[in-house]
Coordinates of C-alpha atoms and ligand atoms in Angstrom, one line a residue:
M24 CA 128.0 46.8 42.5
K25 CA 125.4 47.4 45.2
W26 CA 122.8 45.2 45.8
W27 CA 120.4 47.8 44.4
Q28 CA 121.4 47.8 41.0
N29 CA 120.1 44.5 39.6
A30 CA 116.9 44.7 41.9
V31 CA 113.4 45.2 41.0
I32 CA 111.4 46.9 43.9
Y33 CA 107.5 46.1 44.4
Q34 CA 105.8 48.6 46.0
I35 CA 102.8 48.2 48.2
Y36 CA 100.1 50.2 49.3
P37 CA 99.1 48.7 52.7
R38 CA 95.4 49.6 52.7
S39 CA 94.7 48.0 49.7
F40 CA 97.4 45.1 49.6
Q41 CA 95.4 42.2 51.8
D42 CA 93.4 42.2 54.9
S43 CA 93.7 39.4 57.0
N44 CA 91.3 40.5 59.9
G45 CA 88.0 41.2 58.0
D46 CA 87.9 45.2 58.7
G47 CA 88.2 45.8 55.0
I48 CA 91.8 47.2 55.7
G49 CA 95.1 45.7 54.4
D50 CA 97.3 45.0 57.2
I51 CA 101.0 43.7 57.7
P52 CA 99.7 40.1 58.6
G53 CA 98.3 40.1 55.2
I54 CA 101.3 41.1 53.4
I55 CA 103.5 38.6 55.5
S56 CA 100.6 35.6 53.9
R57 CA 101.8 37.4 50.2
L58 CA 105.7 36.9 50.5
D59 CA 105.5 33.7 48.7
Y60 CA 103.6 35.2 45.7
L61 CA 106.1 37.7 45.8
Q62 CA 109.2 35.7 45.8
E63 CA 107.8 33.7 43.1
L64 CA 107.7 37.1 40.9
G65 CA 111.1 37.3 42.0
I66 CA 111.6 40.8 43.3
D67 CA 114.1 42.0 45.9
A68 CA 112.6 44.3 47.7
I69 CA 109.6 46.0 49.2
W70 CA 108.7 49.7 49.2
L71 CA 105.9 49.8 52.0
S72 CA 103.8 52.7 51.7
P73 CA 103.5 54.5 55.2
V74 CA 102.2 52.1 58.0
Y75 CA 102.6 54.2 60.9
E76 CA 100.1 55.7 63.2
S77 CA 97.9 58.3 61.4
P78 CA 94.9 59.9 61.5
N79 CA 94.7 59.2 57.8
D80 CA 94.0 62.4 56.4
D81 CA 96.1 61.7 53.7
N82 CA 96.1 58.1 54.0
G83 CA 99.0 57.3 56.1
Y84 CA 101.1 60.3 54.9
D85 CA 99.9 62.5 57.8
I86 CA 102.5 60.6 60.3
S87 CA 101.3 61.4 64.1
N88 CA 104.0 58.6 65.1
Y89 CA 107.2 57.7 63.3
Q90 CA 107.9 55.2 65.9
A91 CA 104.5 53.0 66.1
I92 CA 102.5 51.0 63.9
H93 CA 98.7 52.0 62.9
P94 CA 96.8 49.5 64.6
E95 CA 94.4 49.1 61.3
F96 CA 97.7 47.7 60.0
G97 CA 98.9 45.6 62.9
T98 CA 101.2 46.0 65.5
M99 CA 105.1 46.6 65.9
D100 CA 105.6 42.7 66.7
D101 CA 103.8 42.0 62.9
M102 CA 106.2 44.7 61.5
D103 CA 109.3 42.9 62.8
R104 CA 107.9 39.9 61.4
L105 CA 107.3 41.4 58.0
I106 CA 111.2 42.1 57.9
E107 CA 111.9 38.8 59.6
E108 CA 110.1 36.6 56.9
A109 CA 110.9 39.0 54.0
K110 CA 114.3 38.6 54.8
T111 CA 114.1 34.7 54.5
R112 CA 113.2 35.2 51.2
N113 CA 115.6 37.5 50.0
I114 CA 113.6 40.5 50.1
R115 CA 114.0 43.9 51.8
I116 CA 111.7 46.1 53.2
V117 CA 112.1 50.0 52.1
M118 CA 110.4 52.4 54.7
D119 CA 108.3 55.2 53.4
L120 CA 110.2 58.6 55.3
V121 CA 107.9 61.1 54.9
V122 CA 109.3 64.0 57.1
N123 CA 108.6 66.9 54.9
H124 CA 105.5 67.2 57.3
T125 CA 104.1 65.6 60.1
S126 CA 100.3 65.3 60.9
D127 CA 98.7 67.8 63.0
E128 CA 98.3 65.2 65.6
H129 CA 102.2 64.6 65.9
K130 CA 103.1 65.3 69.4
W131 CA 105.5 67.8 68.2
F132 CA 102.8 69.9 66.5
V133 CA 100.5 69.3 69.5
E134 CA 103.3 70.6 71.5
A135 CA 103.9 73.5 68.8
K136 CA 100.8 74.9 68.8
K137 CA 101.0 75.9 72.7
G138 CA 102.2 78.8 72.5
R139 CA 105.3 80.8 70.4
E140 CA 107.4 79.5 73.8
N141 CA 107.1 76.3 73.2
P142 CA 110.4 74.5 72.6
Y143 CA 108.7 73.0 69.7
R144 CA 107.1 75.9 67.9
D145 CA 110.2 75.9 65.5
Y146 CA 110.3 72.3 64.7
Y147 CA 107.5 74.0 62.0
I148 CA 106.9 77.3 60.0
W149 CA 105.2 79.9 61.2
R150 CA 104.7 83.2 60.1
D151 CA 102.9 86.5 61.2
P152 CA 99.8 87.6 59.3
V153 CA 100.7 89.9 56.3
D154 CA 98.0 93.0 56.4
G155 CA 95.5 90.3 58.2
Q156 CA 96.2 87.9 55.8
A157 CA 98.4 85.1 54.9
P158 CA 102.0 85.9 54.5
N159 CA 102.1 85.5 50.6
D160 CA 100.0 83.4 47.9
L161 CA 102.0 80.1 47.8
G162 CA 99.3 77.4 47.1
S163 CA 99.3 73.7 49.0
T164 CA 99.2 70.9 46.6
F165 CA 95.7 69.7 47.8
S166 CA 94.2 73.1 46.5
G167 CA 94.0 76.2 48.1
S168 CA 96.4 78.3 50.4
A169 CA 99.7 77.0 51.8
W170 CA 99.0 78.7 55.0
T171 CA 96.7 78.2 57.8
F172 CA 96.1 80.2 60.6
D173 CA 96.0 79.5 64.1
E174 CA 93.9 81.2 66.3
A175 CA 95.1 80.8 69.5
S176 CA 99.0 82.1 68.8
G177 CA 97.8 84.7 65.8
Q178 CA 100.1 83.2 63.6
Y179 CA 100.0 80.8 60.6
Y180 CA 101.8 77.6 59.8
M181 CA 103.0 76.5 56.7
H182 CA 101.6 73.1 55.2
L183 CA 102.4 72.2 51.0
F184 CA 99.7 69.6 51.3
S185 CA 96.5 69.2 53.7
K186 CA 96.3 71.4 56.6
K187 CA 96.5 68.4 58.5
Q188 CA 99.9 68.2 57.2
P189 CA 102.4 71.2 58.5
D190 CA 105.2 71.2 57.5
L191 CA 109.0 70.5 59.3
N192 CA 111.5 73.3 59.5
W193 CA 114.6 71.7 58.8
E194 CA 116.4 75.1 60.1
N195 CA 116.0 73.6 63.2
E196 CA 118.7 71.3 64.3
T197 CA 117.1 69.9 66.7
M198 CA 114.4 68.5 64.8
R199 CA 116.7 67.3 62.2
Q200 CA 118.2 65.3 64.5
E201 CA 115.0 63.5 65.7
V202 CA 114.3 62.6 62.2
Y203 CA 118.0 60.7 62.0
D204 CA 117.3 59.3 65.4
M205 CA 114.1 57.8 64.0
M206 CA 115.8 56.8 61.0
N207 CA 118.5 55.2 63.0
F208 CA 115.5 53.0 64.6
W209 CA 114.1 52.1 61.5
L210 CA 117.8 51.4 60.2
D211 CA 118.6 49.1 63.3
K212 CA 115.9 46.8 62.8
G213 CA 117.3 45.7 59.4
V214 CA 115.2 47.7 56.9
G215 CA 116.7 47.7 53.4
G216 CA 116.9 51.5 52.9
F217 CA 113.9 54.2 52.5
R218 CA 111.5 55.7 50.0
M219 CA 111.7 59.6 51.0
D220 CA 108.5 61.4 50.4
V221 CA 108.7 64.6 48.7
I222 CA 112.7 65.2 49.8
D223 CA 112.9 68.2 47.3
L224 CA 110.9 70.2 49.6
I225 CA 112.3 70.1 52.7
A226 CA 114.6 73.3 52.3
K227 CA 112.2 75.4 51.7
V228 CA 112.3 79.1 51.7
P229 CA 108.6 80.3 52.4
D230 CA 109.2 83.9 52.3
H231 CA 111.0 83.7 48.9
K232 CA 108.3 81.3 47.7
I233 CA 111.2 78.9 47.2
T234 CA 109.9 75.3 47.9
A235 CA 111.6 73.0 45.5
D236 CA 115.4 72.3 45.6
G237 CA 115.7 75.2 48.4
P238 CA 119.4 76.3 48.5
K239 CA 120.4 73.5 51.5
L240 CA 118.8 70.7 49.9
H241 CA 122.2 68.5 49.3
A242 CA 123.9 69.7 52.7
Y243 CA 120.7 68.5 54.7
L244 CA 120.8 65.1 52.7
K245 CA 124.7 64.9 53.2
D246 CA 124.3 65.5 56.7
M247 CA 121.5 63.0 56.8
H248 CA 123.9 60.4 55.0
E249 CA 126.3 60.9 57.2
Q250 CA 124.1 60.4 60.6
T251 CA 122.5 57.5 59.3
L252 CA 123.0 55.6 55.9
K253 CA 126.7 56.0 56.1
D254 CA 128.3 52.2 56.1
R255 CA 125.0 50.3 55.7
E256 CA 124.0 48.4 53.2
V257 CA 120.8 50.1 52.1
M258 CA 119.1 52.1 49.8
T259 CA 117.4 55.2 49.1
V260 CA 115.1 56.9 46.7
G261 CA 114.1 60.7 46.8
E262 CA 110.6 61.5 45.6
T263 CA 111.5 64.5 43.6
W264 CA 109.1 65.6 41.2
S265 CA 111.5 69.1 40.5
A266 CA 114.6 67.0 39.5
T267 CA 116.2 67.4 36.0
P268 CA 119.2 65.2 34.8
E269 CA 121.5 67.5 36.4
S270 CA 120.0 67.6 39.8
A271 CA 119.4 64.2 39.7
K272 CA 123.2 63.4 39.7
L273 CA 123.5 65.7 42.6
Y274 CA 121.5 63.6 44.3
S275 CA 122.9 59.9 43.2
D276 CA 126.4 60.4 42.3
P277 CA 127.9 57.7 44.8
D278 CA 130.7 60.2 45.2
R279 CA 128.4 62.8 47.0
N280 CA 126.9 60.7 49.6
E281 CA 123.4 61.4 49.3
L282 CA 120.8 58.8 47.9
S283 CA 121.1 56.1 46.1
M284 CA 118.4 57.3 43.3
V285 CA 115.8 59.3 42.9
F286 CA 112.0 59.5 41.4
Q287 CA 111.7 61.6 38.3
F288 CA 108.7 62.8 37.0
E289 CA 109.4 64.5 33.6
H290 CA 107.8 61.5 31.4
M291 CA 104.8 61.1 33.9
M292 CA 103.9 64.7 33.6
M293 CA 103.9 64.7 29.6
D294 CA 99.8 64.6 29.4
E295 CA 98.8 67.5 31.0
Q296 CA 98.8 71.4 29.7
P297 CA 102.2 72.6 30.4
G298 CA 102.3 75.1 32.9
K299 CA 98.8 74.1 34.1
S300 CA 97.9 71.2 36.5
K301 CA 97.9 67.7 36.2
W302 CA 94.0 67.4 35.9
D303 CA 94.1 69.5 32.6
L304 CA 94.4 66.9 30.2
K305 CA 96.2 66.3 27.4
E306 CA 97.4 63.5 24.7
L307 CA 100.8 62.3 25.1
D308 CA 103.1 63.0 22.3
V309 CA 105.4 59.5 21.9
V310 CA 108.0 61.2 20.1
D311 CA 108.7 63.9 22.6
W312 CA 107.9 61.4 25.1
K313 CA 110.7 59.1 24.0
E314 CA 113.2 62.1 23.8
V315 CA 112.7 62.8 27.3
L316 CA 113.2 59.2 28.6
T317 CA 115.7 59.2 26.3
K318 CA 117.4 62.0 27.8
W319 CA 117.3 60.4 31.3
Q320 CA 118.9 57.4 30.3
V321 CA 121.4 59.1 28.4
E322 CA 122.4 61.9 31.2
L323 CA 122.8 59.5 34.0
K324 CA 124.9 56.9 32.2
E325 CA 128.2 57.5 33.9
D326 CA 127.7 59.6 37.5
G327 CA 123.9 59.2 38.4
W328 CA 121.6 56.4 38.6
N329 CA 117.7 56.1 36.9
S330 CA 115.1 54.5 38.8
L331 CA 112.6 53.1 36.4
F332 CA 108.6 53.4 36.8
W333 CA 105.4 53.6 35.3
N334 CA 102.9 54.2 38.1
N335 CA 102.8 54.7 41.9
H336 CA 99.9 55.1 44.0
D337 CA 99.5 58.4 43.1
T338 CA 99.2 58.3 39.4
P339 CA 96.7 56.6 36.7
R340 CA 97.6 53.1 35.9
V341 CA 100.1 52.1 33.4
V342 CA 97.9 50.1 30.8
S343 CA 94.8 52.6 31.5
R344 CA 96.8 55.5 30.7
W345 CA 99.2 54.8 28.2
G346 CA 98.5 51.2 26.7
N347 CA 94.5 49.8 25.7
D348 CA 93.0 48.4 29.0
K349 CA 89.6 47.6 26.5
D350 CA 91.0 45.6 23.4
Y351 CA 94.2 45.1 24.5
R352 CA 95.0 45.1 28.1
V353 CA 97.4 41.7 28.0
E354 CA 99.1 43.3 25.0
S355 CA 99.7 46.4 25.8
A356 CA 100.3 45.8 29.8
K357 CA 102.9 43.5 28.3
C358 CA 104.2 46.1 25.9
F359 CA 105.2 48.7 28.7
A360 CA 106.8 45.9 30.9
I361 CA 108.9 45.1 28.3
L362 CA 109.7 48.3 27.2
L363 CA 110.7 49.9 31.3
H364 CA 112.2 46.5 32.5
L365 CA 114.8 46.6 30.0
M366 CA 116.3 50.0 30.5
R367 CA 119.2 50.9 32.5
G368 CA 118.3 52.0 36.2
T369 CA 115.9 49.9 39.2
P370 CA 112.7 49.8 38.0
Y371 CA 110.0 49.5 40.1
I372 CA 106.8 48.0 40.2
Y373 CA 103.4 48.9 41.6
Q374 CA 101.1 46.5 43.0
G375 CA 98.8 45.4 40.4
E376 CA 100.8 46.3 37.8
E377 CA 102.0 42.5 37.2
I378 CA 98.5 41.5 36.4
G379 CA 97.7 44.0 34.3
M380 CA 94.9 45.7 36.8
T381 CA 93.4 49.1 35.4
N382 CA 92.1 52.3 36.3
R383 CA 88.9 52.5 38.2
H384 CA 85.8 54.7 36.7
V385 CA 83.6 56.8 38.9
T386 CA 80.2 58.3 38.1
S387 CA 80.1 60.7 41.3
I388 CA 82.3 62.4 43.7
D389 CA 80.5 60.2 46.5
E390 CA 82.8 57.5 45.3
V391 CA 85.7 59.1 45.7
D392 CA 88.5 58.9 49.1
D393 CA 91.1 60.7 47.5
I394 CA 91.8 63.7 49.6
E395 CA 93.4 65.5 46.4
S396 CA 90.9 64.6 44.1
R397 CA 88.1 65.9 46.6
N398 CA 89.4 68.9 47.3
M399 CA 90.4 69.9 43.3
Y400 CA 86.4 69.0 42.7
A401 CA 85.2 71.6 45.4
E402 CA 87.6 74.3 43.8
R403 CA 86.5 73.6 40.3
L404 CA 83.2 73.7 40.8
A405 CA 83.2 76.8 42.5
Q406 CA 85.1 78.3 39.8
G407 CA 82.6 77.2 37.2
Y408 CA 83.7 73.7 36.0
S409 CA 81.1 71.4 35.1
K410 CA 80.7 68.1 37.1
A411 CA 81.3 66.3 33.9
D412 CA 84.6 67.8 33.1
I413 CA 85.9 67.6 36.8
L414 CA 85.3 63.6 36.6
K415 CA 86.2 63.1 33.7
S416 CA 90.0 64.5 35.2
I417 CA 89.4 62.3 38.1
N418 CA 88.8 59.1 36.0
V419 CA 91.5 59.9 34.1
K420 CA 94.6 61.0 36.5
G421 CA 92.7 60.7 40.2
R422 CA 95.0 59.1 42.9
D423 CA 92.0 56.5 43.5
N424 CA 92.7 54.7 40.2
A425 CA 95.8 53.0 41.7
R426 CA 94.6 52.3 45.0
T427 CA 91.5 50.1 44.4
P428 CA 92.0 46.6 46.4
I429 CA 94.3 44.1 44.5
H430 CA 92.8 40.8 42.9
W431 CA 94.0 37.8 44.2
N432 CA 91.4 35.5 43.3
Q433 CA 87.2 35.1 41.9
T434 CA 85.7 35.0 45.4
D435 CA 83.7 37.9 46.7
Q436 CA 86.1 40.8 47.1
A437 CA 88.2 39.4 45.0
G438 CA 89.6 37.6 48.1
F439 CA 91.3 40.9 49.5
T440 CA 89.0 41.3 52.3
E441 CA 85.9 39.0 54.0
G442 CA 84.5 42.2 55.2
T443 CA 83.5 45.3 53.1
P444 CA 86.5 47.0 51.5
W445 CA 87.6 50.6 52.3
L446 CA 87.6 51.4 48.6
K447 CA 85.6 49.6 46.2
V448 CA 86.7 46.3 44.8
Q449 CA 86.8 47.1 40.8
P450 CA 84.1 45.3 39.2
N451 CA 86.8 42.9 36.3
Y452 CA 87.9 41.4 39.6
K453 CA 87.1 38.4 37.8
E454 CA 88.8 38.2 34.8
I455 CA 92.0 39.8 36.4
N456 CA 93.1 38.4 39.5
V457 CA 96.1 36.7 40.3
E458 CA 94.7 33.5 40.6
Q459 CA 93.9 33.6 37.1
A460 CA 97.4 35.1 36.2
L461 CA 99.2 32.6 37.8
A462 CA 97.4 29.8 36.0
D463 CA 97.9 31.3 32.8
K464 CA 101.4 30.7 31.0
D465 CA 100.7 33.5 29.1
S466 CA 99.7 35.8 31.6
V467 CA 101.0 39.4 31.9
F468 CA 102.5 38.1 35.9
Y469 CA 104.9 35.6 33.8
T470 CA 106.1 38.4 31.5
Y471 CA 107.3 40.6 34.4
Q472 CA 108.7 37.4 36.4
K473 CA 110.7 37.1 33.0
L474 CA 111.8 40.5 33.2
I475 CA 113.1 40.4 36.3
Q476 CA 115.2 37.1 35.6
I477 CA 116.5 38.6 32.8
R478 CA 117.9 41.7 34.4
K479 CA 119.3 39.1 37.1
E480 CA 121.3 37.3 34.5
N481 CA 122.1 39.8 32.0
P482 CA 124.8 42.5 32.7
A483 CA 124.2 44.1 29.8
I484 CA 120.6 45.2 30.8
V485 CA 122.0 46.5 34.3
W486 CA 125.3 48.3 32.7
G487 CA 125.1 48.7 28.9
S488 CA 124.6 51.9 27.4
F489 CA 121.3 53.1 25.7
N490 CA 120.7 54.2 22.1
L491 CA 117.2 55.1 21.1
L492 CA 116.3 53.8 17.4
L493 CA 113.9 55.3 15.3
P494 CA 113.8 58.9 17.0
E495 CA 110.8 60.3 15.2
H496 CA 108.3 57.6 14.8
P497 CA 105.5 58.6 16.2
T498 CA 104.4 55.6 17.9
V499 CA 107.0 52.7 17.7
F500 CA 109.8 53.4 20.8
A501 CA 112.9 51.3 20.1
Y502 CA 116.4 51.0 21.6
E503 CA 119.2 49.1 21.8
R504 CA 121.7 48.2 24.9
L505 CA 125.3 47.7 24.0
Y506 CA 127.7 46.0 26.4
K507 CA 131.1 44.6 25.9
N508 CA 130.3 42.5 22.4
E509 CA 126.7 41.9 23.5
K510 CA 123.7 43.6 21.9
W511 CA 120.2 44.1 22.9
V512 CA 117.3 45.8 21.1
V513 CA 113.9 46.1 22.4
V514 CA 111.0 47.1 20.0
T515 CA 107.8 48.2 21.3
N516 CA 104.4 49.7 19.3
L517 CA 102.8 51.9 21.5
S518 CA 99.7 52.0 19.6
A519 CA 96.8 49.8 18.6
D520 CA 97.5 50.1 15.0
S521 CA 100.1 47.4 13.2
Q522 CA 103.3 49.1 11.9
I523 CA 106.0 48.6 9.2
V524 CA 109.3 49.7 10.0
S525 CA 112.8 49.0 8.9
F526 CA 116.0 48.9 11.0
E527 CA 118.8 48.9 7.4
T528 CA 121.7 48.2 10.1
I529 CA 120.4 45.1 11.6
K530 CA 121.7 41.9 9.3
D531 CA 121.5 39.0 12.1
Q532 CA 118.4 37.3 13.3
G533 CA 119.3 37.6 16.5
N534 CA 117.7 35.7 19.5
V535 CA 114.4 36.8 20.8
V536 CA 114.4 36.9 24.4
V537 CA 111.0 38.1 25.5
S538 CA 108.0 38.8 23.7
N539 CA 104.3 39.4 23.7
Y540 CA 103.0 37.5 20.6
D541 CA 104.6 34.6 19.1
R542 CA 107.9 35.4 17.2
S543 CA 109.9 32.7 15.3
S544 CA 111.5 35.1 11.9
L545 CA 112.6 38.4 11.7
N546 CA 112.9 40.8 9.1
W547 CA 114.7 43.5 10.2
S548 CA 114.6 45.7 6.9
D549 CA 110.7 45.0 6.6
L550 CA 108.9 44.4 9.9
T551 CA 105.2 44.3 10.8
L552 CA 104.6 44.9 14.5
K553 CA 101.6 44.2 15.8
P554 CA 99.7 46.4 17.9
F555 CA 101.1 46.8 20.8
E556 CA 103.8 44.5 20.1
A557 CA 107.0 44.1 22.1
M558 CA 109.8 42.1 21.9
A559 CA 113.2 42.1 23.1
V560 CA 116.1 40.8 21.0
Q561 CA 119.7 39.8 22.0
F562 CA 123.0 40.0 19.8
V563 CA 125.8 37.9 20.8
Ligands
NOJ613 C1 103.8 62.4 48.2 C2 103.1 61.0 48.7 O1 103.3 60.1 47.3 C3 101.6 61.3 48.3 O2 100.4 59.9 48.3 C4 101.5 62.1 49.6 O3 99.8 62.8 49.3 C5 102.4 63.6 49.3 N1 103.9 62.8 49.1 C6 102.4 64.1 50.7 O4 103.0 63.2 51.6

């Protein structure tokens, strides 16, 4: 078994986690001061969103120096101390590896812009204009064209994200070698691995408009593995929006020596109108959603590994998205936790999820920081959408939802900073905060703590097979896990209405291991589930 197979990973978005010096921006010393809290939660590793030097066009996902820490987050000494302090608590630090693109302020790009003959020119993707226009109609994820014209050299460069995030040219072997050297620099410091930003885009073929899953992708990953990860006890998780179960097996089959696992997003895109964008909202169809999640559980059974997550710094908070953050905040937060954490794979918790933090609500674009939302706002306004419609999409799906500061306590600015936070603290911080959660034995926090413990103590949760139960039920998501002579049944009601269900084949009572309402007896053939009720029952 690899260490990450029964591990739970906690994602930190450093800007919003804990400020230590009053500048309103979370930092590394702030993270160190909260390691005891994370140890109490029970997590095994931290996925640290970027802390490298960056002009912050995309909050650190635009890196200008991979081997330096952004002064607003601290120093390299702070980083070394974080790795060390975490280690003493059996927590590993997994770094964010952003190598699909750099910042336009990275020295490679600064050099590359000097002219066609510059040795760094080929580190990036340049094309001549076609009929005085961009080479083709490839678009950027952050709205507009993926090509920006560089006056000085008369060529366009490619960027799948903002124009301050030029894409690297992975065809260039010298560039690849520099990336591997940089990875080894971090690995030699003792980090626990990498979360690889949009890694499925690195093998793009711009002239054929192939962006994701390009023909050389797996060859590059194998080469990277050979030159960096091989013989090290580390984990890697690729961010792969294009992943299918078939490609996920290619990435994560241990015999292929590529990645430990990938983040797949199929279940995260089911409340948008097919063929449109994330901003075009649609109700979630729970039956279809269950089918998709089940497919991933079943397909990756033998020669692959799943990652399990409901949210991250790019997505809304689960309790607001699919739970009910008004009448059943605590119940629905626990319900989604139980549903996810007893599946097969490595679970991820996004900071604040463990206390049931909610989405934020904005009434004007002036309150929005996120570049993706802001660019979309400008684009849709020009296309004639109403402000109200655009803001509605931003309130439901915008990335700032998950990026507001963590609520530590009831004091001013929720204990996040002594200064003015870079993004406003949410108004509900007095009810929802870590101090309150730790003091209340029925809080969402303790459900997460228990779920992490359950995974550690029960090989059935790590290795057991997965079967969906009641596949046609419109709101109840139930499944069983089977391992040797043991069976677990997980039942969750993803709605604010009670539901009556019947499991005719279950005869024993079983042992309720975790639940979000009091459950002393169970009548399996006539089971009334309360709003967002969830339970896991073990049969041995
Ligand atoms: C995915 C990251 O999670 C997101 O925050 C970022 O904007 C893009 N990749 C570009 O790096």
